């Protein structure tokens, strides 16, 4: 009966079997060990670990800097995507190609170069220092690193939607008497919003888990500039495996909720694009 | 993220000057937006990119070449390449198998399977390293047994390979699944009806159809494999000349205040990233698809 449903193509059993085996070995079994290690702690100790002041401070820092970076990337990502799709100017193609740099550049390279640029005597840092703004080794530095890491997400989700927008839509708005601002706010923006939100969510999720680019620029001071992934590494270096696993569990739960939201958003934006 | 045929045409119509003024912005506003975009890209992409090479050559070309031909650096290059040679083919084979099962057949739980494949994207690299320490580390679940068998996984090459495998599982599969779903099963069915076997159908019909998607996935997977830092840093143990990949070598040199050497090694990785991006753009152009 099952065979009939699956048509005449061969290899279902073989490919699905290999896929499941590989996923279990590389992803599922290793991930489940986190839960095993965490349950070894007991409920009270788990709560004590994940709500200690130093850990809570790191949640707040990771959450707020990832949020700020994703927010800034949403606005500038929209501008960059808009300019790349609609206007013609020198080096447009080069810039279009360059947008993916943060995906391809190893995070430790991004970390050391941003730290050097924003240090007191750095390329940009020395001018900011002159007006009294410190970036390296402050939460602001963490946000800058996360802006770099999350930059491609919004651009690359908004760009295809902008390209697919039909000019008739805007022409109709213009004929009906809308000015450019009205057309943008009431006609274009609603169509772009699902893609922007998806890009925002992807950049935010990436920012929460980011480690390499942040450890260099943050200075890693407990309570002040210590992000959650760094705290996990610190616990690990102190051989506190259950503690590291407990914090990782909290992060994993947060990430899963986010993955769910992203999938819902993508479904929503997909629907929007079909009906638009 | 690829546009259909109508998307191409729309782009041509809307491109630049052909837009009439009533559905475009006044010139000063265009200039403002372009400047803002250039400022943002300049600050966050162009300047860091330039700074890597400026810092790398700060002490001159001699110091640069001395730094990148140092024994430890060469050992790091070898380890990074070894990891890539193991990881990329494994994830390539997995990607093709998973995409075949998911795109050519209907079965219960398909979406859950796709979500599992995506999991590494949602997990912090640090956690990817942590799980293997919990599993194979000295105080881990299998640690004591591995110790008695004299097998080292954590703070050794197998751990680095495992952590990198975990991180890069989705890359090839993610590219192939939508592509093969779009192509459907008619061509394969025709080949089978005409008497071709399963393998012959795959190599003669499916593979040519997914060629560019496959190469695209391999490029992304290789770049991430070579550049992965967080997960590898947790399992590596940072033993000089033994368990340092290139991104870790950058970290070690930087933390030793050996800045120009750190940036020299970083410049190698930057060139790798630029090469990967160029290859990716070439594939996009060659396969005629748009982002």
Coordinates of C-alpha atoms in Angstrom, one line a residue:
Chain A
X1 CA 0.0 0.0 0.0
X2 CA 2.8 2.4 1.0
X3 CA 4.7 1.6 -2.2
X4 CA 1.8 2.7 -4.4
X5 CA 1.7 6.1 -2.7
X6 CA 5.3 6.7 -3.3
X7 CA 5.4 6.2 -7.1
X8 CA 8.0 4.3 -9.0
X9 CA 11.2 6.1 -8.0
X10 CA 13.6 3.8 -6.1
X11 CA 15.8 4.4 -3.1
X12 CA 13.3 5.7 -0.5
X13 CA 14.3 3.2 2.2
X14 CA 18.0 3.7 1.6
X15 CA 18.0 7.5 1.5
X16 CA 15.6 8.0 4.4
X17 CA 17.5 5.4 6.4
X18 CA 20.9 7.1 5.8
X19 CA 19.4 10.5 6.5
X20 CA 17.9 9.5 9.8
X21 CA 21.1 7.6 10.9
X22 CA 23.3 10.6 10.0
X23 CA 21.1 13.1 11.7
X24 CA 20.8 11.0 14.8
X25 CA 24.6 10.5 15.1
X26 CA 25.7 14.0 14.3
X27 CA 22.8 16.1 15.6
X28 CA 20.1 14.5 17.7
X29 CA 22.0 12.2 20.0
X30 CA 24.8 14.7 20.8
X31 CA 22.1 17.5 21.4
X32 CA 20.1 15.2 23.8
X33 CA 23.2 14.8 26.0
X34 CA 22.7 18.5 27.1
X35 CA 19.3 17.5 28.5
X36 CA 20.8 14.4 30.2
X37 CA 23.5 16.4 31.8
X38 CA 21.1 19.1 32.9
X39 CA 18.6 16.7 34.5
X40 CA 21.6 15.4 36.6
X41 CA 21.5 18.8 38.4
X42 CA 18.0 18.5 39.9
X43 CA 15.4 21.2 39.6
X44 CA 16.5 23.4 42.5
X45 CA 20.1 23.5 41.5
X46 CA 19.1 24.1 37.9
X47 CA 17.0 27.1 38.8
X48 CA 19.8 28.4 41.0
X49 CA 22.3 28.1 38.2
X50 CA 20.2 29.7 35.5
X51 CA 18.9 32.6 37.6
X52 CA 22.1 33.6 39.4
X53 CA 22.8 37.3 39.0
X54 CA 25.8 36.9 36.7
X55 CA 23.8 34.6 34.4
X56 CA 20.8 36.9 34.4
X57 CA 23.1 39.9 33.6
X58 CA 24.4 38.0 30.6
X59 CA 20.9 37.1 29.3
X60 CA 20.0 40.8 29.5
X61 CA 23.1 41.8 27.7
X62 CA 22.9 39.2 24.9
X63 CA 19.2 39.9 24.4
X64 CA 19.4 43.7 24.3
X65 CA 22.5 43.9 22.1
X66 CA 21.1 41.3 19.7
X67 CA 17.8 43.2 19.6
X68 CA 19.5 46.6 19.0
X69 CA 21.7 45.1 16.3
X70 CA 18.8 43.4 14.5
X71 CA 16.8 46.6 14.7
X72 CA 19.5 48.7 13.2
X73 CA 20.1 46.1 10.5
X74 CA 16.4 46.1 9.7
X75 CA 16.4 49.8 8.9
X76 CA 19.7 50.0 7.1
X77 CA 19.1 46.6 5.5
X78 CA 15.9 48.0 3.9
X79 CA 17.8 51.1 2.7
X80 CA 20.6 49.0 1.2
X81 CA 18.2 46.5 -0.5
X82 CA 16.1 49.4 -1.8
X83 CA 19.1 51.2 -3.2
X84 CA 20.5 48.0 -4.8
X85 CA 17.3 47.1 -6.5
X86 CA 15.9 50.5 -7.6
X87 CA 18.9 52.8 -8.3
X88 CA 21.9 52.7 -10.5
X89 CA 25.2 54.0 -9.2
X90 CA 28.9 53.2 -9.5
X91 CA 30.1 50.0 -7.8
X92 CA 26.5 48.8 -7.3
X93 CA 27.4 45.2 -8.4
X94 CA 30.5 45.2 -6.2
X95 CA 28.5 46.3 -3.2
X96 CA 25.8 43.8 -4.0
X97 CA 28.4 41.0 -4.0
X98 CA 30.1 42.4 -0.8
X99 CA 26.9 42.1 1.3
X100 CA 27.6 38.4 1.9
X101 CA 31.0 39.1 3.4
X102 CA 29.8 38.5 7.0
X103 CA 28.6 35.0 6.0
X104 CA 31.9 34.1 4.5
X105 CA 34.4 35.8 6.8
X106 CA 35.5 33.6 9.8
X107 CA 34.1 35.2 13.0
X108 CA 37.5 35.4 14.7
X109 CA 38.8 37.6 11.8
X110 CA 35.7 39.8 12.1
X111 CA 36.3 40.0 15.9
X112 CA 39.9 41.1 15.8
X113 CA 39.5 43.6 12.9
X114 CA 36.5 45.3 14.5
X115 CA 38.3 45.4 17.9
X116 CA 41.3 47.0 16.2
X117 CA 39.2 49.5 14.4
X118 CA 37.2 50.6 17.4
X119 CA 39.9 50.5 20.0
X120 CA 41.0 53.8 21.6
X121 CA 43.7 54.3 19.0
X122 CA 41.9 52.5 16.1
X123 CA 40.8 53.7 12.7
X124 CA 37.4 54.8 13.9
X125 CA 37.9 54.5 17.7
X126 CA 40.2 57.4 18.0
X127 CA 37.6 59.8 16.6
X128 CA 34.9 58.4 18.8
X129 CA 37.2 58.6 21.8
X130 CA 37.7 62.3 21.0
X131 CA 34.0 62.9 21.4
X132 CA 33.9 60.8 24.5
X133 CA 32.4 57.6 23.1
X134 CA 34.0 54.3 24.1
X135 CA 33.1 51.3 21.8
X136 CA 35.6 48.6 22.4
X137 CA 35.1 46.6 25.6
X138 CA 31.6 48.1 26.1
X139 CA 28.1 46.8 25.3
X140 CA 28.2 49.2 22.3
X141 CA 31.1 47.3 20.9
X142 CA 29.1 44.0 21.2
X143 CA 26.2 45.6 19.3
X144 CA 28.6 46.8 16.5
X145 CA 30.0 43.2 16.1
X146 CA 26.4 41.9 15.9
X147 CA 25.5 44.5 13.3
X148 CA 28.3 43.2 11.2
X149 CA 27.3 39.6 11.7
X150 CA 23.6 40.2 11.0
X151 CA 24.0 42.6 8.1
X152 CA 23.2 40.2 5.2
X153 CA 20.0 38.8 6.7
X154 CA 17.6 41.7 6.1
X155 CA 19.2 42.7 2.8
X156 CA 18.9 39.2 1.4
X157 CA 15.3 38.6 2.6
X158 CA 14.0 42.0 1.4
X159 CA 15.9 42.2 -1.9
X160 CA 13.9 39.4 -3.8
X161 CA 10.6 40.8 -2.6
X162 CA 11.5 44.3 -3.8
X163 CA 12.5 42.8 -7.2
X164 CA 9.2 41.0 -7.5
X165 CA 7.0 44.0 -6.7
X166 CA 5.1 45.0 -9.8
X167 CA 5.3 48.7 -10.9
X168 CA 1.5 48.6 -11.6
X169 CA 0.9 48.7 -7.9
X170 CA 2.8 52.0 -7.5
X171 CA 1.4 53.4 -10.7
X172 CA -2.2 52.7 -9.5
X173 CA -1.4 54.4 -6.2
X174 CA 0.0 57.4 -8.0
X175 CA -3.0 57.7 -10.4
X176 CA -5.3 57.5 -7.5
X177 CA -3.6 60.5 -6.0
X178 CA -1.2 59.1 -3.4
X179 CA 2.1 60.9 -3.0
X180 CA 5.4 58.9 -2.7
X181 CA 5.4 58.9 1.1
X182 CA 1.8 57.6 1.2
X183 CA 2.6 55.0 -1.5
X184 CA 5.6 53.8 0.4
X185 CA 3.8 53.6 3.8
X186 CA 0.5 52.2 2.6
X187 CA 1.3 50.2 -0.5
X188 CA 5.0 49.1 -0.4
X189 CA 5.8 48.7 3.3
X190 CA 3.0 46.2 4.1
X191 CA 4.3 44.0 1.3
X192 CA 7.9 44.3 2.6
X193 CA 7.1 43.8 6.2
X194 CA 6.9 40.0 6.3
X195 CA 10.4 39.7 4.7
X196 CA 11.8 42.4 7.0
X197 CA 10.5 40.6 10.0
X198 CA 12.0 37.3 8.8
X199 CA 15.3 39.0 8.3
X200 CA 15.1 40.7 11.7
X201 CA 14.3 37.3 13.4
X202 CA 17.2 35.6 11.6
X203 CA 19.6 38.3 12.5
X204 CA 18.4 38.3 16.1
X205 CA 18.7 34.6 16.4
X206 CA 22.2 34.7 15.0
X207 CA 23.1 37.5 17.3
X208 CA 22.0 35.6 20.4
X209 CA 24.3 32.7 19.7
X210 CA 27.2 34.6 18.2
X211 CA 30.5 34.0 19.9
X212 CA 33.6 34.5 17.8
X213 CA 33.2 38.1 16.7
X214 CA 32.0 39.2 20.1
X215 CA 34.6 37.8 22.5
X216 CA 37.4 40.0 21.2
X217 CA 35.5 43.4 21.3
X218 CA 33.5 42.8 24.4
X219 CA 36.4 42.6 27.0
X220 CA 34.5 39.8 28.8
X221 CA 33.9 41.5 32.1
X222 CA 31.5 39.6 34.4
X223 CA 28.1 41.4 34.9
X224 CA 29.1 44.1 32.4
X225 CA 30.2 42.7 29.0
X226 CA 29.8 38.9 29.3
X227 CA 27.4 37.4 26.8
X228 CA 25.6 34.1 27.3
X229 CA 27.8 31.9 25.0
X230 CA 30.9 33.2 26.7
X231 CA 29.5 32.3 30.1
X232 CA 29.0 28.7 28.8
X233 CA 32.7 28.6 27.8
X234 CA 33.7 30.0 31.2
X235 CA 31.7 27.3 33.0
X236 CA 33.3 24.7 30.8
X237 CA 36.8 25.9 31.5
X238 CA 36.0 25.6 35.2
X239 CA 35.0 22.0 34.5
X240 CA 31.4 22.9 35.6
X241 CA 29.8 20.7 32.9
X242 CA 26.3 20.6 34.5
X243 CA 26.3 24.4 34.9
X244 CA 27.3 24.9 31.2
X245 CA 24.6 22.4 30.2
X246 CA 22.0 24.2 32.2
X247 CA 22.7 27.6 30.6
X248 CA 22.8 25.9 27.2
X249 CA 19.4 24.4 27.9
X250 CA 17.9 27.8 28.5
X251 CA 19.5 29.1 25.3
X252 CA 18.3 26.0 23.3
X253 CA 14.7 26.5 24.4
X254 CA 14.9 30.2 23.5
X255 CA 16.4 29.2 20.1
X256 CA 13.7 26.6 19.4
X257 CA 10.9 29.1 20.1
X258 CA 12.7 31.4 17.7
X259 CA 13.0 28.8 15.0
X260 CA 9.3 28.2 15.3
X261 CA 8.5 31.9 15.0
X262 CA 10.9 32.2 11.9
X263 CA 9.2 29.2 10.2
X264 CA 5.7 30.7 10.8
X265 CA 7.0 34.1 9.5
X266 CA 8.4 32.5 6.4
X267 CA 5.1 30.7 5.8
X268 CA 3.3 34.0 6.3
X269 CA 5.6 36.0 3.9
X270 CA 5.4 33.1 1.3
X271 CA 1.6 33.4 1.5
X272 CA 1.8 37.2 1.2
X273 CA 4.0 37.0 -1.9
X274 CA 1.7 34.5 -3.6
X275 CA -1.4 36.6 -3.1
X276 CA 0.3 40.0 -3.7
Chain B
X1 CA 15.3 33.0 -2.8
X2 CA 15.2 33.0 -6.5
X3 CA 13.0 35.0 -8.7
X4 CA 10.9 33.5 -11.5
X5 CA 10.8 34.6 -15.1
X6 CA 8.4 37.4 -14.4
X7 CA 10.7 38.7 -11.8
X8 CA 13.4 39.2 -14.4
X9 CA 11.1 41.2 -16.6
X10 CA 9.9 43.4 -13.7
X11 CA 13.5 44.1 -12.8
X12 CA 14.3 45.3 -16.4
X13 CA 11.2 47.5 -16.4
X14 CA 11.9 49.0 -13.0
X15 CA 15.6 49.4 -13.5
X16 CA 16.9 52.9 -13.0
X17 CA 15.9 55.6 -15.4
X18 CA 13.1 53.8 -17.2
X19 CA 10.9 54.4 -14.1
X20 CA 8.7 57.4 -14.6
X21 CA 8.9 60.2 -12.1
X22 CA 5.5 59.6 -10.5
X23 CA 6.6 56.3 -9.2
X24 CA 10.1 57.3 -8.2
X25 CA 11.7 59.5 -5.7
X26 CA 13.0 63.1 -6.2
X27 CA 16.8 63.2 -7.1
X28 CA 17.9 64.6 -3.7
X29 CA 16.1 61.9 -1.9
X30 CA 17.7 59.2 -4.1
X31 CA 21.1 60.7 -3.4
X32 CA 20.4 60.7 0.3
X33 CA 19.4 57.1 0.3
X34 CA 22.4 56.0 -1.8
X35 CA 24.7 58.0 0.5
X36 CA 23.2 56.3 3.6
X37 CA 23.6 52.9 2.1
X38 CA 27.2 53.6 1.0
X39 CA 28.0 55.0 4.4
X40 CA 26.6 51.9 6.1
X41 CA 28.3 49.4 3.7
X42 CA 31.5 51.5 3.9
X43 CA 31.7 51.5 7.7
X44 CA 30.7 47.9 8.2
X45 CA 32.1 46.0 5.2
X46 CA 34.7 48.0 3.2
X47 CA 36.6 49.4 6.1
X48 CA 37.0 46.1 8.0
X49 CA 38.0 44.4 4.8
X50 CA 40.7 47.1 4.1
X51 CA 41.8 47.2 7.7
X52 CA 42.6 43.4 7.6
X53 CA 45.2 43.9 4.8
X54 CA 46.5 47.2 6.2
X55 CA 47.2 45.6 9.6
X56 CA 48.6 42.5 8.0
X57 CA 51.2 44.5 6.0
X58 CA 51.9 47.0 8.8
X59 CA 55.4 45.7 9.4
X60 CA 56.1 45.2 5.7
X61 CA 56.0 42.3 3.2
X62 CA 58.9 40.5 4.8
X63 CA 57.2 40.2 8.2
X64 CA 54.0 39.2 6.4
X65 CA 55.5 36.3 4.6
X66 CA 57.5 35.3 7.6
X67 CA 54.3 35.1 9.6
X68 CA 52.3 33.0 7.1
X69 CA 55.2 30.6 6.6
X70 CA 55.8 29.9 10.3
X71 CA 55.6 26.2 11.3
X72 CA 52.6 26.6 13.5
X73 CA 50.7 28.5 10.8
X74 CA 51.5 25.9 8.3
X75 CA 50.3 23.2 10.7
X76 CA 47.1 25.1 11.1
X77 CA 46.6 25.3 7.4
X78 CA 47.1 21.5 7.2
X79 CA 44.6 20.8 10.0
X80 CA 42.0 23.2 8.4
X81 CA 42.3 21.5 5.0
X82 CA 42.2 18.0 6.6
X83 CA 39.0 19.0 8.4
X84 CA 37.5 20.3 5.2
X85 CA 38.5 17.2 3.2
X86 CA 36.6 15.0 5.7
X87 CA 33.7 17.3 6.5
X88 CA 32.6 18.6 3.1
X89 CA 32.3 15.2 1.3
X90 CA 30.3 13.7 4.2
X91 CA 27.9 16.6 4.3
X92 CA 27.7 16.6 0.5
X93 CA 26.6 12.9 0.4
X94 CA 24.2 13.5 3.3
X95 CA 22.8 16.5 1.5
X96 CA 22.1 14.5 -1.7
X97 CA 20.6 11.6 0.2
X98 CA 18.4 13.8 2.4
X99 CA 17.2 15.9 -0.6
X100 CA 16.4 12.8 -2.6
X101 CA 14.2 11.3 0.2
X102 CA 12.6 14.6 1.0
X103 CA 11.9 16.0 -2.5
X104 CA 11.0 12.8 -4.4
X105 CA 8.7 11.1 -1.9
X106 CA 5.7 11.9 0.3
X107 CA 5.9 10.7 3.8
X108 CA 4.7 11.5 7.3
X109 CA 6.9 13.8 9.4
X110 CA 8.7 15.4 6.5
X111 CA 8.5 18.9 8.0
X112 CA 9.9 17.7 11.3
X113 CA 12.8 16.1 9.4
X114 CA 13.5 19.4 7.6
X115 CA 13.4 21.2 11.0
X116 CA 16.0 18.7 12.3
X117 CA 18.3 19.4 9.4
X118 CA 18.0 23.1 10.1
X119 CA 18.7 22.8 13.8
X120 CA 22.4 23.6 13.6
X121 CA 21.5 27.1 12.2
X122 CA 19.5 27.8 15.4
X123 CA 22.1 26.5 17.8
X124 CA 24.9 28.7 19.1
X125 CA 28.3 27.4 17.9
X126 CA 29.4 27.2 21.5
X127 CA 26.6 24.7 22.3
X128 CA 27.7 22.7 19.2
X129 CA 31.1 22.3 20.8
X130 CA 29.7 21.8 24.3
X131 CA 27.6 18.8 23.3
X132 CA 30.7 16.9 22.2
X133 CA 32.6 17.8 25.3
X134 CA 29.6 16.4 27.3
X135 CA 29.6 13.3 25.3
X136 CA 33.4 12.6 24.8
X137 CA 35.2 14.8 27.3
X138 CA 37.2 13.6 30.3
X139 CA 34.3 14.3 32.6
X140 CA 31.7 13.4 30.0
X141 CA 29.3 10.5 29.5
X142 CA 31.7 8.3 27.5
X143 CA 34.9 10.0 28.8
X144 CA 36.1 7.3 31.3
X145 CA 35.5 4.5 28.8
X146 CA 37.4 6.4 26.0
X147 CA 40.2 7.0 28.5
X148 CA 40.5 3.3 29.2
X149 CA 40.6 2.6 25.5
X150 CA 43.2 5.3 25.1
X151 CA 41.0 7.1 22.5
X152 CA 41.1 10.9 22.4
X153 CA 38.3 12.8 20.8
X154 CA 38.1 16.1 22.7
X155 CA 41.2 18.3 22.5
X156 CA 42.1 16.3 19.3
X157 CA 41.3 16.2 15.6
X158 CA 38.2 13.9 15.8
X159 CA 36.5 16.4 18.1
X160 CA 37.2 19.3 15.7
X161 CA 35.8 17.2 12.8
X162 CA 32.7 16.3 14.7
X163 CA 31.9 19.9 15.9
X164 CA 32.4 21.2 12.3
X165 CA 30.3 18.4 10.9
X166 CA 27.5 19.4 13.2
X167 CA 27.7 23.1 12.3
X168 CA 27.7 22.5 8.5
X169 CA 25.1 19.7 8.2
X170 CA 22.4 21.9 6.6
X171 CA 24.4 23.7 3.9
X172 CA 24.2 21.3 1.0
X173 CA 20.8 19.9 1.9
X174 CA 19.2 23.3 2.3
X175 CA 20.3 24.2 -1.3
X176 CA 19.1 21.0 -2.9
X177 CA 15.7 20.4 -1.2
X178 CA 13.9 23.4 -2.7
X179 CA 15.6 22.9 -6.0
X180 CA 14.7 19.2 -6.3
X181 CA 11.2 19.9 -5.0
X182 CA 10.7 22.4 -7.8
X183 CA 12.0 20.0 -10.5
X184 CA 9.5 17.3 -9.5
X185 CA 9.8 13.6 -10.4
X186 CA 8.7 13.5 -14.1
X187 CA 12.1 13.3 -15.6
X188 CA 13.3 10.5 -13.3
X189 CA 10.0 8.6 -13.9
X190 CA 10.5 8.9 -17.7
X191 CA 14.1 7.6 -17.3
X192 CA 12.9 4.6 -15.3
X193 CA 10.0 3.9 -17.7
X194 CA 12.6 3.9 -20.5
X195 CA 14.5 1.2 -18.7
X196 CA 17.3 3.0 -16.8
X197 CA 18.2 1.7 -13.4
X198 CA 18.1 3.8 -10.1
X199 CA 21.7 4.8 -10.1
X200 CA 21.8 5.5 -13.8
X201 CA 18.7 7.7 -13.4
X202 CA 20.4 9.6 -10.6
X203 CA 23.7 10.1 -12.4
X204 CA 22.3 10.8 -15.9
X205 CA 19.1 12.7 -15.1
X206 CA 19.1 14.1 -11.5
X207 CA 22.7 15.0 -11.1
X208 CA 22.9 17.2 -14.2
X209 CA 19.8 19.0 -13.1
X210 CA 21.0 19.8 -9.6
X211 CA 24.7 20.4 -10.6
X212 CA 24.8 24.2 -9.9
X213 CA 22.8 23.9 -6.7
X214 CA 25.2 21.2 -5.6
X215 CA 28.3 23.3 -6.3
X216 CA 26.6 26.3 -4.6
X217 CA 26.0 24.3 -1.5
X218 CA 29.6 22.9 -1.5
X219 CA 31.0 26.4 -1.7
X220 CA 28.9 27.6 1.3
X221 CA 29.7 24.5 3.2
X222 CA 33.5 24.7 2.5
X223 CA 33.7 28.4 3.5
X224 CA 31.9 27.7 6.8
X225 CA 34.0 24.6 7.5
X226 CA 37.3 26.5 7.0
X227 CA 36.1 29.5 9.0
X228 CA 34.2 27.9 11.9
X229 CA 35.5 29.3 15.1
X230 CA 33.1 29.0 18.1
X231 CA 32.3 25.3 18.0
X232 CA 35.9 24.3 17.2
X233 CA 37.4 26.6 19.9
X234 CA 35.4 24.7 22.6
X235 CA 36.6 21.2 21.6
X236 CA 40.1 22.1 20.4
X237 CA 42.0 22.6 23.6
X238 CA 44.2 25.1 21.8
X239 CA 47.4 23.0 21.5
X240 CA 49.9 24.9 19.3
X241 CA 50.8 23.1 16.1
X242 CA 48.4 20.2 16.9
X243 CA 44.8 21.2 17.4
X244 CA 44.7 24.8 16.0
X245 CA 42.8 25.5 12.9
X246 CA 43.4 28.8 11.1
X247 CA 40.7 30.8 12.8
X248 CA 42.0 29.6 16.2
X249 CA 45.6 30.4 15.1
X250 CA 44.3 34.0 14.5
X251 CA 42.9 34.1 18.1
X252 CA 46.1 32.7 19.7
X253 CA 48.4 35.1 17.9
X254 CA 46.0 38.0 18.7
X255 CA 45.8 37.2 22.4
X256 CA 49.6 37.0 22.5
X257 CA 49.7 40.6 21.2
X258 CA 51.3 39.4 18.1
X259 CA 49.0 41.6 16.1
X260 CA 50.6 41.8 12.7
X261 CA 51.1 38.0 12.6
X262 CA 47.4 37.6 13.7
X263 CA 46.3 39.8 10.8
X264 CA 48.6 38.1 8.4
X265 CA 46.9 34.8 9.1
X266 CA 43.5 36.6 9.1
X267 CA 44.3 38.0 5.6
X268 CA 44.6 34.4 4.4
X269 CA 41.2 33.6 5.7
X270 CA 39.8 36.8 4.2
X271 CA 41.2 35.9 0.8
X272 CA 39.5 32.5 1.2
X273 CA 36.2 34.3 2.1
X274 CA 36.5 36.6 -1.0
X275 CA 37.3 33.6 -3.2
X276 CA 34.2 31.8 -1.9
X277 CA 32.0 34.9 -2.6
X278 CA 33.4 35.2 -6.1
X279 CA 32.8 31.5 -6.7
X280 CA 29.3 31.9 -5.4
X281 CA 28.6 34.9 -7.6
X282 CA 30.0 33.0 -10.6
X283 CA 27.7 30.1 -9.9
X284 CA 24.7 32.4 -9.6
X285 CA 25.6 34.0 -12.9
X286 CA 26.2 30.7 -14.6
X287 CA 23.0 29.1 -13.4
X288 CA 21.2 32.3 -14.4
X289 CA 19.5 32.6 -11.1
X290 CA 19.0 35.6 -8.9
X291 CA 19.1 36.0 -5.2

